[in-house]
PDB file of C-alpha atoms and ligand atoms in Angstrom:
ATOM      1  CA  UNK X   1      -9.371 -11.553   9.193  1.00 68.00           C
ATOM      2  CA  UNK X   2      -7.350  -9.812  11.842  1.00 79.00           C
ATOM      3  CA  UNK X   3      -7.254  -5.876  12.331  1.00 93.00           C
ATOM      4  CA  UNK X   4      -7.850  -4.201   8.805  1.00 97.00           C
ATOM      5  CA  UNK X   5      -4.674  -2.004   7.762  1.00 98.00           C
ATOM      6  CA  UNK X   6      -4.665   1.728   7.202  1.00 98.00           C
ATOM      7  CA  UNK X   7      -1.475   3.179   5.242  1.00 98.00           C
ATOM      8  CA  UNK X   8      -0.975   6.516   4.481  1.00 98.00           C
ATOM      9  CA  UNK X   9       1.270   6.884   0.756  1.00 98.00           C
ATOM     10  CA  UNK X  10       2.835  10.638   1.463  1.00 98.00           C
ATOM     11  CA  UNK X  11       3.937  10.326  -2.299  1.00 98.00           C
ATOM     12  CA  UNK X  12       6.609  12.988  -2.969  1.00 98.00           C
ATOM     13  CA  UNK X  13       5.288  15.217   0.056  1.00 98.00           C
ATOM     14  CA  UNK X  14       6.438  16.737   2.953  1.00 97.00           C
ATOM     15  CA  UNK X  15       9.580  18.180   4.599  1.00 98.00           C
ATOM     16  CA  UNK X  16      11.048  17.766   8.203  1.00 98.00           C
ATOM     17  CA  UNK X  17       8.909  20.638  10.047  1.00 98.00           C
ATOM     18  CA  UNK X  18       5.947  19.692   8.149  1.00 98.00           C
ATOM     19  CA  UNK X  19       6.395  15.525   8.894  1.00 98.00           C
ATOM     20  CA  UNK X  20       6.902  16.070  12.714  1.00 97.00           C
ATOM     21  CA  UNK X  21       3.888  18.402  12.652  1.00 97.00           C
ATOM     22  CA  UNK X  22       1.862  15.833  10.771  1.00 98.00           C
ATOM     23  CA  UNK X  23       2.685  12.891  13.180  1.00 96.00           C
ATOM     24  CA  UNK X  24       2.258  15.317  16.120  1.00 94.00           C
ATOM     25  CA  UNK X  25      -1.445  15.524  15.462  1.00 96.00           C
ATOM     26  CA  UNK X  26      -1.796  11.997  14.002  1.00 96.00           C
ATOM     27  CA  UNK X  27      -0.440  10.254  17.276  1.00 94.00           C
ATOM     28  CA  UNK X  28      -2.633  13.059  19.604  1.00 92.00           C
ATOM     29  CA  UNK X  29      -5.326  11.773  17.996  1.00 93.00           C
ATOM     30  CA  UNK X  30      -4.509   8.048  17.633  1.00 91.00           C
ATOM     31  CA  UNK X  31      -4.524   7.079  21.088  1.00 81.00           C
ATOM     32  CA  UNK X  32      -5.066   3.036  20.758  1.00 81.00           C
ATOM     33  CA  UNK X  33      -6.867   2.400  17.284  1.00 76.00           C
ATOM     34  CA  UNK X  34      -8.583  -0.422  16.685  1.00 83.00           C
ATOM     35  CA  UNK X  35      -6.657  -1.067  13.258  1.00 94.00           C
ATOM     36  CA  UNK X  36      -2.854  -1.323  12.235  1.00 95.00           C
ATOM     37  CA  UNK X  37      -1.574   2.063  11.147  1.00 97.00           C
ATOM     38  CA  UNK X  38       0.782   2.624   8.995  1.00 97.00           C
ATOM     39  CA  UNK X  39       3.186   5.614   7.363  1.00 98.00           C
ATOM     40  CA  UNK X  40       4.970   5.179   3.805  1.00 98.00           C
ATOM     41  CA  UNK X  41       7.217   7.856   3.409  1.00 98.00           C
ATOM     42  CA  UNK X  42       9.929   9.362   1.262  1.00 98.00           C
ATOM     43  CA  UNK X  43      13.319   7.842   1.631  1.00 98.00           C
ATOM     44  CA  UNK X  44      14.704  10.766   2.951  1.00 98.00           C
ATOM     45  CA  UNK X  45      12.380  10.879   5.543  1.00 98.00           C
ATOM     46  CA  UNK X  46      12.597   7.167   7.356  1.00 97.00           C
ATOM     47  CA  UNK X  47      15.356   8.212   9.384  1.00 97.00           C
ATOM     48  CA  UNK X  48      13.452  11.212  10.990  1.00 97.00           C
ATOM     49  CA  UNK X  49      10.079   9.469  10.914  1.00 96.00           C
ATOM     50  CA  UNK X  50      11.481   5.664  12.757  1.00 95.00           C
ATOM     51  CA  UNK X  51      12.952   8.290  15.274  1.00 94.00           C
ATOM     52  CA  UNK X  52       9.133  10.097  15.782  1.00 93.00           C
ATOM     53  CA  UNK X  53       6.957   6.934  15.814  1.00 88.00           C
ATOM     54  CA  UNK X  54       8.518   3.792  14.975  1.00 72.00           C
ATOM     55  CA  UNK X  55      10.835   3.894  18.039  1.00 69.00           C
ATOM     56  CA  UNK X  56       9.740   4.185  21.668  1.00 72.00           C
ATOM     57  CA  UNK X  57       6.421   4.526  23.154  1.00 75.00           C
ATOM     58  CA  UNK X  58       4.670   5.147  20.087  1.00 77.00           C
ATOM     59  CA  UNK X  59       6.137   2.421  18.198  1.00 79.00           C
ATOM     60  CA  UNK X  60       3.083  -0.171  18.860  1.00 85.00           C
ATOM     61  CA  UNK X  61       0.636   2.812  17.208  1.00 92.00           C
ATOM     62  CA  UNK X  62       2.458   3.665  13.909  1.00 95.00           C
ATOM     63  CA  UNK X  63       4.548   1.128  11.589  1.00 95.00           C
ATOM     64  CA  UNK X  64       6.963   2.706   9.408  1.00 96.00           C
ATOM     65  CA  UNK X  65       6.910   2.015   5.895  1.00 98.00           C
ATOM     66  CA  UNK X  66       8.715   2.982   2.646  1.00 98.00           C
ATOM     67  CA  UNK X  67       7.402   3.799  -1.012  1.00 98.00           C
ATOM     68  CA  UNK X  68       9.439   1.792  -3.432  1.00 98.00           C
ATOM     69  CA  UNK X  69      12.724  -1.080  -2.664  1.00 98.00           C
ATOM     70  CA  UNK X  70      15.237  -1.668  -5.017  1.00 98.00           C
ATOM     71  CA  UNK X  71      14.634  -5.029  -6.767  1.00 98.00           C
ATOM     72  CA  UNK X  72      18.542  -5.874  -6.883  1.00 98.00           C
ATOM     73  CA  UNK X  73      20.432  -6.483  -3.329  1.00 97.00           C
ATOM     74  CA  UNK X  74      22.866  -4.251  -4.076  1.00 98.00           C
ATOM     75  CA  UNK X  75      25.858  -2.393  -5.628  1.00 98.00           C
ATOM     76  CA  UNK X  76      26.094  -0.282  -8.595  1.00 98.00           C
ATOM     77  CA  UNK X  77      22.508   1.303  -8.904  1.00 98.00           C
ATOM     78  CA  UNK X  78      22.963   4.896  -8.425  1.00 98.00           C
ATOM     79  CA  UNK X  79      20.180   6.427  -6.468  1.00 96.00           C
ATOM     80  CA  UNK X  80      18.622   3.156  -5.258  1.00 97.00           C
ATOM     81  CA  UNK X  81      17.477   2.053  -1.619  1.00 98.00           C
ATOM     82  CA  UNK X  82      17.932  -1.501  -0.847  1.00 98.00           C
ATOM     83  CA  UNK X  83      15.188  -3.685   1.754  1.00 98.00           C
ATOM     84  CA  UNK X  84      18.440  -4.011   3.592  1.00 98.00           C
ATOM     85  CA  UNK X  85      18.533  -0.395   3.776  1.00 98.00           C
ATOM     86  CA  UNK X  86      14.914  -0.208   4.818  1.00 98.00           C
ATOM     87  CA  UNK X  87      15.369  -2.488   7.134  1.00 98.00           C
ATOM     88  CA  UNK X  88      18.064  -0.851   8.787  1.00 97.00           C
ATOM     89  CA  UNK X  89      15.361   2.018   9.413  1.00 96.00           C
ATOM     90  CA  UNK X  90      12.752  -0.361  10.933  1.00 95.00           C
ATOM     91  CA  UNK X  91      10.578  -0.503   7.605  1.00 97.00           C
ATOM     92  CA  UNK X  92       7.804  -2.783   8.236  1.00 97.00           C
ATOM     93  CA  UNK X  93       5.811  -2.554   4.780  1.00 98.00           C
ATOM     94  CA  UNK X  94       7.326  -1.141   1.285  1.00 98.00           C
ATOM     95  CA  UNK X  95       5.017  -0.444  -1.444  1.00 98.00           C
ATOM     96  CA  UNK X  96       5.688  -1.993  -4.672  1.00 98.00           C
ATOM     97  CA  UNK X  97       4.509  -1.298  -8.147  1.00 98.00           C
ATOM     98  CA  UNK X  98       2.575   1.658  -7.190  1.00 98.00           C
ATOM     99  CA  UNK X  99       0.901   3.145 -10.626  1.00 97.00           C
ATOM    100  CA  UNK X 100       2.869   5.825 -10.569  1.00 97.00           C
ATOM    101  CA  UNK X 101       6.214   3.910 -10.334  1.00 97.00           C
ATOM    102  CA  UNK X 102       4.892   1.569 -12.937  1.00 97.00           C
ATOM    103  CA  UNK X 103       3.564   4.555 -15.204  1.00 96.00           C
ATOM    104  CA  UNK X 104       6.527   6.898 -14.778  1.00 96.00           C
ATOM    105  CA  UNK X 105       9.466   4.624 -14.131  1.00 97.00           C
ATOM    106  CA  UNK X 106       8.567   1.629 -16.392  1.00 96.00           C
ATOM    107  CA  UNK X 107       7.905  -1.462 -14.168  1.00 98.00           C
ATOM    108  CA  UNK X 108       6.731  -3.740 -15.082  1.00 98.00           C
ATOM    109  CA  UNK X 109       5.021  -6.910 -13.152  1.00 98.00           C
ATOM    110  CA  UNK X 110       7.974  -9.008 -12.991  1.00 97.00           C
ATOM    111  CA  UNK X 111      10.025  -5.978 -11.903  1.00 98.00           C
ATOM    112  CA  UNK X 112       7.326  -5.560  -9.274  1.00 98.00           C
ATOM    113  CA  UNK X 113       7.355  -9.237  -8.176  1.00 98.00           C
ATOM    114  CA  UNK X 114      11.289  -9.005  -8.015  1.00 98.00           C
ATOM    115  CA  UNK X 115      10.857  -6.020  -5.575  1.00 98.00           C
ATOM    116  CA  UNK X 116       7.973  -7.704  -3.456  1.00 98.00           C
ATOM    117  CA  UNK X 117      10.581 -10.683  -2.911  1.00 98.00           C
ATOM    118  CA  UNK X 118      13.173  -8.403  -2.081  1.00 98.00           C
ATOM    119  CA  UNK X 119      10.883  -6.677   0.386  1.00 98.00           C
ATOM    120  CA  UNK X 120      10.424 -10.262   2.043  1.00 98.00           C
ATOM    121  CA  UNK X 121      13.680 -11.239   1.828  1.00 97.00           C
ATOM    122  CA  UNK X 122      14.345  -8.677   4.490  1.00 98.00           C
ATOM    123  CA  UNK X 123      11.515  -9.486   6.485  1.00 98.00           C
ATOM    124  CA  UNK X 124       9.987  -6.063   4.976  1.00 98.00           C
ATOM    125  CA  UNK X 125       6.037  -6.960   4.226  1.00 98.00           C
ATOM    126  CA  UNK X 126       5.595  -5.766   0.194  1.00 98.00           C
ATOM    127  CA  UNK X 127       1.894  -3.589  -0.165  1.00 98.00           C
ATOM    128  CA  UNK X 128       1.814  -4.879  -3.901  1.00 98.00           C
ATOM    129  CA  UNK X 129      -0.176  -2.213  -5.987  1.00 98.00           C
ATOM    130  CA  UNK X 130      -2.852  -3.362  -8.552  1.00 98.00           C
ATOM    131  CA  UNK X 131      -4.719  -1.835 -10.343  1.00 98.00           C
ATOM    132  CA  UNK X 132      -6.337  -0.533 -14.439  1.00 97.00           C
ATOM    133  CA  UNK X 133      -6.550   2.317 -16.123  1.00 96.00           C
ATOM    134  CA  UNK X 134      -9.520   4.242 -17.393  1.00 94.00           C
ATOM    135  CA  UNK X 135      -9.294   2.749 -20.842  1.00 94.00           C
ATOM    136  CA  UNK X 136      -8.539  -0.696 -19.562  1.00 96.00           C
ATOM    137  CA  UNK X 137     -11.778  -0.464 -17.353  1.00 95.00           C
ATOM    138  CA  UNK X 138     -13.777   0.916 -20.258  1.00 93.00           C
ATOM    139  CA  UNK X 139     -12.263  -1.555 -22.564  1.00 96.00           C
ATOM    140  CA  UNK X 140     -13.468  -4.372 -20.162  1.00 96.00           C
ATOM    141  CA  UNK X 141      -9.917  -5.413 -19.171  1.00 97.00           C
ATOM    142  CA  UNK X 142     -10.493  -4.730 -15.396  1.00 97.00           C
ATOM    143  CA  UNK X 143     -10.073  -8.455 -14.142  1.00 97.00           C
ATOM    144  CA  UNK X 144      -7.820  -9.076 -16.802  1.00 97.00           C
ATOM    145  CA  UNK X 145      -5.255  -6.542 -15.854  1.00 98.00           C
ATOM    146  CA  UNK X 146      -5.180  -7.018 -11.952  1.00 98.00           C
ATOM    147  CA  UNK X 147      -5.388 -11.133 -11.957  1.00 98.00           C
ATOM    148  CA  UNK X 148      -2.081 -10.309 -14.276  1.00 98.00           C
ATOM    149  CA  UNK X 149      -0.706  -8.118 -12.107  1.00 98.00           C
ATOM    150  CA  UNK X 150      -1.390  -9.909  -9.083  1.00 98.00           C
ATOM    151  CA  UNK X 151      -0.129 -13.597 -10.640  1.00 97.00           C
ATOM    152  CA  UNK X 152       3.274 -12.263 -11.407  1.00 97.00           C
ATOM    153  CA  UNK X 153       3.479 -11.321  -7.421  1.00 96.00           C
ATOM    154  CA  UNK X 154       1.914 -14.827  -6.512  1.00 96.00           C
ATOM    155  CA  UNK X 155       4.699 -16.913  -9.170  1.00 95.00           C
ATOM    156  CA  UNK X 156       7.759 -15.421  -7.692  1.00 94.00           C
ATOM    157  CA  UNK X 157       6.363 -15.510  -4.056  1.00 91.00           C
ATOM    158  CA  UNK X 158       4.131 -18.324  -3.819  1.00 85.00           C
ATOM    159  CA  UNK X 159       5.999 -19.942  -1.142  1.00 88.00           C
ATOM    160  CA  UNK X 160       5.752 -16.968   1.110  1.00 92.00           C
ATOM    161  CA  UNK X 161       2.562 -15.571  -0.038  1.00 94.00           C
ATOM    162  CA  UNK X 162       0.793 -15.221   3.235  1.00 95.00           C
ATOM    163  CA  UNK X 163       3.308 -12.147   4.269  1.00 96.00           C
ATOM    164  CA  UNK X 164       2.479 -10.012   1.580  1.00 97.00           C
ATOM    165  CA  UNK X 165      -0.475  -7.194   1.108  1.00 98.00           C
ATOM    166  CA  UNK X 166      -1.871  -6.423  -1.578  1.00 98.00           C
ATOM    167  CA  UNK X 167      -3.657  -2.864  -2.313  1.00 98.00           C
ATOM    168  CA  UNK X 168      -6.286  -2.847  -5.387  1.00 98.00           C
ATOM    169  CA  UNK X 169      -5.512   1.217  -6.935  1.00 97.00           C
ATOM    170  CA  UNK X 170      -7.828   2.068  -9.993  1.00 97.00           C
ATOM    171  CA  UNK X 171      -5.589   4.025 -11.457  1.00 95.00           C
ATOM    172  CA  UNK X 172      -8.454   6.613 -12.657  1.00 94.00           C
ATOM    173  CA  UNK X 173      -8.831   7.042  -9.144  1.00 93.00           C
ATOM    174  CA  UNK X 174      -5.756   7.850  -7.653  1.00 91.00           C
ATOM    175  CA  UNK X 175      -5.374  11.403  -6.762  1.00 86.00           C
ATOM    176  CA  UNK X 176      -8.222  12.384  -9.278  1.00 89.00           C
ATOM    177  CA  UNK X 177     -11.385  12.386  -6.666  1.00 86.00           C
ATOM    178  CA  UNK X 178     -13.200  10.132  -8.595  1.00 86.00           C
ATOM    179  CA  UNK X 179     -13.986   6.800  -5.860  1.00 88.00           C
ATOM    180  CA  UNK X 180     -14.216   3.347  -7.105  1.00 89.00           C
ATOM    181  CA  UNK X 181     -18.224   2.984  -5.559  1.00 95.00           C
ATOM    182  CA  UNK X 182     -18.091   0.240  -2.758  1.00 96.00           C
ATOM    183  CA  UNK X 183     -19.907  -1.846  -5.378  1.00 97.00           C
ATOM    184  CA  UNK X 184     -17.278  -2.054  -7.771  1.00 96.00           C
ATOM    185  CA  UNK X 185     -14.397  -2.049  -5.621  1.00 97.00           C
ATOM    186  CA  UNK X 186     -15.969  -5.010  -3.870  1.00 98.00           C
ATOM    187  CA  UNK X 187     -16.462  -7.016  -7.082  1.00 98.00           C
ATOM    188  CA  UNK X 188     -12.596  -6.290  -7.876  1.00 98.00           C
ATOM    189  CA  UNK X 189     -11.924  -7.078  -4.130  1.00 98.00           C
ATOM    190  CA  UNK X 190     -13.701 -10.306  -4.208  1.00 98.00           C
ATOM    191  CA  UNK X 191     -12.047 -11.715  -7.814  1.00 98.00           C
ATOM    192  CA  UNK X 192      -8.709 -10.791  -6.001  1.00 98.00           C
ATOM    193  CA  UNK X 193      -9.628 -12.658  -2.493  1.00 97.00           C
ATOM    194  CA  UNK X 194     -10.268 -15.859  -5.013  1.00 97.00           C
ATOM    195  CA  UNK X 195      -7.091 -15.256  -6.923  1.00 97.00           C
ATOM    196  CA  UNK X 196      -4.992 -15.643  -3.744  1.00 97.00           C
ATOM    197  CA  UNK X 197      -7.392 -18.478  -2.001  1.00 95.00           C
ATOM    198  CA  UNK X 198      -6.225 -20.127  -4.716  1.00 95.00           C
ATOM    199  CA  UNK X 199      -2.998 -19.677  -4.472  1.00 94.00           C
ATOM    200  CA  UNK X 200      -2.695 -20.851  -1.396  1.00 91.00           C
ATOM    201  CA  UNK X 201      -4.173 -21.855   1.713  1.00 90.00           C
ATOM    202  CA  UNK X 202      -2.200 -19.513   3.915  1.00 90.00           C
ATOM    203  CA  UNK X 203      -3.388 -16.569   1.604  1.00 92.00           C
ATOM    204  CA  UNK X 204      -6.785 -16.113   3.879  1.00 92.00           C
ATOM    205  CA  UNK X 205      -4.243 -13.941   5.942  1.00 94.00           C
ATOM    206  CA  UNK X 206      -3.636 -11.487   3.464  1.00 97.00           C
ATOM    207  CA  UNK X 207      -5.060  -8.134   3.271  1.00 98.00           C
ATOM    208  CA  UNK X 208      -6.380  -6.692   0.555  1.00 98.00           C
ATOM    209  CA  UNK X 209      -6.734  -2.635   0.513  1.00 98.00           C
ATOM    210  CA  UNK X 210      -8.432   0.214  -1.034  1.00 98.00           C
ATOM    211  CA  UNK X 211      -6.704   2.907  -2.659  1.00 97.00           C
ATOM    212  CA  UNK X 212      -7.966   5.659  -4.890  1.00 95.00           C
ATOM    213  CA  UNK X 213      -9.735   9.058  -3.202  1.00 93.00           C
ATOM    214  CA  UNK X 214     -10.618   7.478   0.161  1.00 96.00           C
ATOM    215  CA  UNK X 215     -11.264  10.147   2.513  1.00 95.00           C
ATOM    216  CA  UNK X 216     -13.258  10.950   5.239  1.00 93.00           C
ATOM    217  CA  UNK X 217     -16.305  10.926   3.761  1.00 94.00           C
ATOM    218  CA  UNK X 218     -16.097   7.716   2.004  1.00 96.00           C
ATOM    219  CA  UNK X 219     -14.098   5.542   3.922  1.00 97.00           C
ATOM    220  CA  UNK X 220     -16.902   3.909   5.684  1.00 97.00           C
ATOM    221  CA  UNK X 221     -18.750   2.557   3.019  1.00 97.00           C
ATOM    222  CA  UNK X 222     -16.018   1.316   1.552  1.00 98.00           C
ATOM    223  CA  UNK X 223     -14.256  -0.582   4.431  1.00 97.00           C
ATOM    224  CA  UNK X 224     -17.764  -2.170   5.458  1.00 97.00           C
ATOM    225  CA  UNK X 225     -17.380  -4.190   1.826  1.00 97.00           C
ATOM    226  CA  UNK X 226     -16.433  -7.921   3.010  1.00 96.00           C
ATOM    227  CA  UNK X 227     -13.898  -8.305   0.805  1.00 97.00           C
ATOM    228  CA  UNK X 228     -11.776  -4.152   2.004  1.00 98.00           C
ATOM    229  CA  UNK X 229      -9.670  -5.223   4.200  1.00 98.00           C
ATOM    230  CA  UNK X 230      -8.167  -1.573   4.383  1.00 98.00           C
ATOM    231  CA  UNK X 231      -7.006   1.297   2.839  1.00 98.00           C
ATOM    232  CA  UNK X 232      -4.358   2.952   1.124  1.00 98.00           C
ATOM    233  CA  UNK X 233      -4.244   6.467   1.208  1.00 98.00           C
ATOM    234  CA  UNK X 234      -2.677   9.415  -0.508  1.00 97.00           C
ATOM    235  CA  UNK X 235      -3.837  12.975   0.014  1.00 96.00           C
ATOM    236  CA  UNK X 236      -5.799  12.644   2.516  1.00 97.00           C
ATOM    237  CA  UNK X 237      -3.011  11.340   4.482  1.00 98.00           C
ATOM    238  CA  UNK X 238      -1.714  14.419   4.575  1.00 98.00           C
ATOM    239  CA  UNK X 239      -3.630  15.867   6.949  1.00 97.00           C
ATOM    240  CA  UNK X 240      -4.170  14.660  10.335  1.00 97.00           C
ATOM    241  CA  UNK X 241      -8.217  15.186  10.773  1.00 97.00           C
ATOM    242  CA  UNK X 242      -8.783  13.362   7.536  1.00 97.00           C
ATOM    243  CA  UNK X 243      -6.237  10.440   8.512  1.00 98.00           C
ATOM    244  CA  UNK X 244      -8.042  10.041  11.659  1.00 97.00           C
ATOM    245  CA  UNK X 245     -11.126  10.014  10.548  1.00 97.00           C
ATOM    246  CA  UNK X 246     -10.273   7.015   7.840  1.00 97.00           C
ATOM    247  CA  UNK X 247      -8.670   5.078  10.883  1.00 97.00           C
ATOM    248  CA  UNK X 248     -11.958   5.738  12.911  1.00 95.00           C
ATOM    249  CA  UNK X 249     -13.683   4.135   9.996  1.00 95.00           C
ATOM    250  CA  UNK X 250     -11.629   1.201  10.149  1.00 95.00           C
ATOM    251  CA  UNK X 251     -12.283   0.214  13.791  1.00 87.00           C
TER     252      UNK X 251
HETATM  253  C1  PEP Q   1      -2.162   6.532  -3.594  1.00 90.04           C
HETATM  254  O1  PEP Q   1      -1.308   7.303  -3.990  1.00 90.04           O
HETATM  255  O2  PEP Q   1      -1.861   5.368  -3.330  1.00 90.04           O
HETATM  256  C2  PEP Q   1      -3.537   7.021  -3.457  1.00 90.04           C
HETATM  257  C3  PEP Q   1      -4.486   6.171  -3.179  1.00 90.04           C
HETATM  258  O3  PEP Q   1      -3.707   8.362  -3.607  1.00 90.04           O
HETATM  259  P1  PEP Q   1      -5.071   9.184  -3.329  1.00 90.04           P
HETATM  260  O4  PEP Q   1      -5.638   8.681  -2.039  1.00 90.04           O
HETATM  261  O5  PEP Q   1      -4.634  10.606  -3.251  1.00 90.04           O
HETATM  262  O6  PEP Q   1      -5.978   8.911  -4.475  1.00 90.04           O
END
């Protein structure tokens, strides 16, 4: 496995003096990591955030990436952004079917696989977002729930299912401070690695990540798992020490 991936999900954060202080300290600190770093942002803010790091000299340290695509190519969908939109912005990964887009705005997987193909269509790498719920783990549904979620991706994609990422999110961890252990996240990493191997030869190439309270304190026991091939990371993306310190881990 090449370089593991480190993505920071701002969520519904920020603002433009807060961003280009945020990236000022990030890219001070960066100097040349030994992982691939990447920034999903609001919409509003790819313009002003391709023009701080994905453009110039700094655009080898940070990739720019966006938070949701549209899954139609375009036309009459009021308040959507298209992958041909991203693209225009130098996206390089768009997350798709993140918990909260699937619990708040209804999408479902094959919603979610339509948006990863979009993502690919433009040459825009799709970070597809699996993960269960609380009751779902406690109900024993764990590896039911993700292989689902993770299928629908793999049947409209199959063909190009190498360029994807995929980012394992227990959704009673997101945001709440309560870590998957290393342990379990493994055990999900390792029935998801399968899932894809046998998918598809070419799969061996794509990363699986992390995501759900990673922070500076945990992020080393968890990317040392054989099976974390990165991270995907919310709050504590929001502030440069802590963002560091997970991309130290991941060298
Ligand atoms: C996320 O939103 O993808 C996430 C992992 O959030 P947090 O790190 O805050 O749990």
């Amino acid at each position: 496995m090449a370089n593991k991936l480190i993505a920071g999900n701002w969520k519904m954060n920020g603002g433009l003096a807060a961003n280009a202080a945020l990236l000022q300290d990030v890219l001070a600190g960066l100097k040349s990591p030994a992982c691939d770093v990447a920034v999903c942002v609001p919409a509003a803010y790819l313009a002003q955030v391709q023009g701080l790091v994905a453009s110039g000299a700094t655009a080898h340290l940070i990739a720019l990436g966006a938070q949701d695509v549209s899954q139609h190519e375009a036309g009459a969908y009021t308040g959507e952004t298209s992958a041909a939109m991203l693209k225009d912005f130098g996206v390089r990964y768009c997350l798709v079917g993140h918990s909260e887009r699937r619990q708040y705005h209804g999408e479902t997987d094959a919603i979610v696989a339509a948006k990863a193909q979009r993502a690919l269509a433009a040459g825009i790498r799709p970070v597809v977002c699996v993960g269960e719920t609380l009751a779902e783990r406690e109900g024993g549904q764990t590896e039911e729930v993700v292989r689902r979620q993770l299928a629908a991706a793999i049947h409209v994609n199959g063909h190009c299912i190498s360029e994807i990422v995929v980012a394992y999110e227990p959704v009673w961890a997101i945001g709440t401070g309560k870590t998957a252990t290393p342990e379990q996240a493994q055990a999900v990493h390792a029935m998801l690695r399968a899932q894809l191997n046998a998918a598809s030869a070419s799969a061996a190439r794509v990363k699986i990540l992390y995501g759900g309270s990673m922070n500076a304190a945990n992020a080393v026991s968890l990317l040392a798992q054989p099976d974390i091939n990165g991270g995907l990371i919310g709050g504590a993306s929001l502030k440069a020490s802590d963002f560091l310190s997970i991309i130290a881990a991941a060298a």
